Amino acid sequence: MLATGGDDAKVKLWNTTSGFCYTTFDEHTAPVVAVTVSQSGKCVVSASLDGSVRAFDLVRYRNFRTMTTPSPVQFTSLAVDPSGEVVCAGALEPFEIYVWSLQTGKLLDALVGHTAPVSALVFSPAQSLLASVSWDKTARLWDVFASGKQASPTEEPFAHESEVLATAFRPDGRQLCTSTLAGMLCFWNMGSGNLEKTIEGRRDIAGGRKKSDLISAANSSASKHFTSVCYSADGACVIAGGESKFVCIYAVKAGILLKRFQISHNRSLDGVLDMLNSKNLVDGEALDLVDDSDDDSDRDLAPPQRDDLPGVKGGQHAKRAARLAVRTKAVAFSPTGHAWAAASTEGLLIYSLDNALVFDPTDLDIEVTPHTIREAVSQQNFVRGIVLALRLNELKYIEQVVRSTPMDQIKLVSQQLPTSHLPRFIRFLAEFIKHDPNVELQMLWVRHVLNLSLIHI
């Protein structure tokens, strides 16, 4: 299961195996800026610009708790402690961190100390510490269970040279990673409070020129920073993404770039190309920057004017020429470390080391009906019949195809089954052998299917 929040003010739950969204919560009225799942896996908590933090039950699929502040604020960050009892959210203004009890929804405390918007929050997995980073160029540690008193090994905040955008704890809680606006990844020792290592990622994430940029992608600093970081399950690697078309994975101990992924090659998105197309250039200037208005006033000395409405950050989508910019809003490793996901402009992307994690787009076929299953069996196409029955997810039709398959063809049919359907078919066989009297048929299916699954494992 994977949870996401978007600018459409909706929280969605996804099945990572099939790629389908199976639940949508639409209680928010403004863009969702942060989403986290409790360690118990029983609830999803989200923070929004509408000034509310909502908790959703993953058993009954309902919004069971709504947390707000005495005065309206816009939230920018969110964290839930490992025990699932405390929820913290950072505000855009005032620069405070609000603490609630998840069980009662009561506001417990407001942590004051930052002098700029709180950009990210994270709880330590090993201690009762909350780490917060802000645009005031500091990272602070708080003991939430001690009435908001600051608890830091150095009694001072971690000072940075530029604004801090994201943070993450190593799984053992002994190291804190922070990302700055200058494109640096800083690694802090939680025992001594000292800076252990820095990784400069400006060149790694740089790339992509937007149509409205006045300078080239090589000279632009707009996208040369990370806005989301996450440790791998073993703590040896860090994955980072930001306002760019690249996602980078670094080895922490060596401080080197292991792999760089380009999340999109879609040229309809702004920022994918490194160089502007010559047909869109007029006298060395981007065609989109040319003033084509009828105003005859002298604007040579004035800076280029944008037609966006006040407060609009993502462009005015009502225009016909509006283009979304390629970017990664969040990255996260799976608990096993075998996969990672990125929420990007292109969509929700999942990269995995497991070859069996394959999304089959034919699952969307509207022709999957009981009639087509019976037709496949009558035509002796047993592989297609099993696949259709598994997609329909009706046990009686799966049993019908399994019983109709001749014993001398079971081995061949098993070898032709798609690997993406093997786990579900094995679960079916586990229930099938409990009540089917044909022991020989059961053993043939189990033998050949398990041999096939061991090959792919």
Tab-separated table of N, CA and C in Angstrom, residues 28-31 47-54 66-75 100:
chain	number	residue	atom	x	y	z
A	28	HIS	N	-10.381	17.210	2.377
A	28	HIS	CA	-9.625	18.462	2.345
A	28	HIS	C	-10.212	19.406	1.291
A	29	THR	N	-10.011	20.693	1.509
A	29	THR	CA	-10.520	21.711	0.578
A	29	THR	C	-9.403	22.527	-0.072
A	30	ALA	N	-8.155	22.172	0.155
A	30	ALA	CA	-6.996	22.844	-0.423
A	30	ALA	C	-5.911	21.803	-0.666
A	31	PRO	N	-4.870	22.151	-1.421
A	31	PRO	CA	-3.818	21.163	-1.719
A	31	PRO	C	-3.248	20.485	-0.483
A	47	ALA	N	-1.745	16.580	5.992
A	47	ALA	CA	-1.786	18.011	6.307
A	47	ALA	C	-2.040	18.784	5.034
A	48	SER	N	-2.793	19.871	5.149
A	48	SER	CA	-3.222	20.603	3.964
A	48	SER	C	-3.086	22.103	4.182
A	49	LEU	N	-3.119	22.826	3.084
A	49	LEU	CA	-3.110	24.283	3.146
A	49	LEU	C	-4.443	24.851	3.625
A	50	ASP	N	-5.459	24.005	3.791
A	50	ASP	CA	-6.737	24.487	4.309
A	50	ASP	C	-6.722	24.658	5.826
A	51	GLY	N	-5.564	24.384	6.465
A	51	GLY	CA	-5.434	24.589	7.897
A	51	GLY	C	-5.881	23.432	8.753
A	52	SER	N	-6.012	22.251	8.178
A	52	SER	CA	-6.448	21.086	8.945
A	52	SER	C	-5.487	19.928	8.745
A	53	VAL	N	-5.397	19.106	9.795
A	53	VAL	CA	-4.674	17.838	9.741
A	53	VAL	C	-5.698	16.750	9.984
A	54	ARG	N	-5.802	15.816	9.054
A	54	ARG	CA	-6.854	14.792	9.128
A	54	ARG	C	-6.241	13.401	9.216
A	66	THR	N	-10.091	15.106	12.941
A	66	THR	CA	-9.694	16.349	12.275
A	66	THR	C	-9.082	17.274	13.311
A	67	MET	N	-7.856	17.692	13.073
A	67	MET	CA	-7.113	18.534	14.022
A	67	MET	C	-6.857	19.908	13.407
A	68	THR	N	-7.186	20.961	14.161
A	68	THR	CA	-7.024	22.330	13.702
A	68	THR	C	-6.338	23.162	14.787
A	69	THR	N	-6.082	24.416	14.465
A	69	THR	CA	-5.425	25.348	15.388
A	69	THR	C	-6.417	26.428	15.806
A	70	PRO	N	-6.147	27.127	16.913
A	70	PRO	CA	-7.063	28.191	17.350
A	70	PRO	C	-7.260	29.281	16.309
A	71	SER	N	-6.213	29.640	15.591
A	71	SER	CA	-6.319	30.621	14.515
A	71	SER	C	-5.927	29.960	13.198
A	72	PRO	N	-6.533	30.336	12.080
A	72	PRO	CA	-6.261	29.673	10.796
A	72	PRO	C	-4.797	29.807	10.370
A	73	VAL	N	-4.202	28.704	9.956
A	73	VAL	CA	-2.825	28.675	9.459
A	73	VAL	C	-2.780	27.766	8.236
A	74	GLN	N	-1.676	27.822	7.527
A	74	GLN	CA	-1.425	26.919	6.407
A	74	GLN	C	-0.257	26.019	6.777
A	75	PHE	N	-0.482	24.710	6.708
A	75	PHE	CA	0.551	23.750	7.107
A	75	PHE	C	1.464	23.427	5.926
A	100	TRP	N	-0.584	17.623	18.482
A	100	TRP	CA	-1.900	17.112	18.861
A	100	TRP	C	-1.794	15.672	19.373
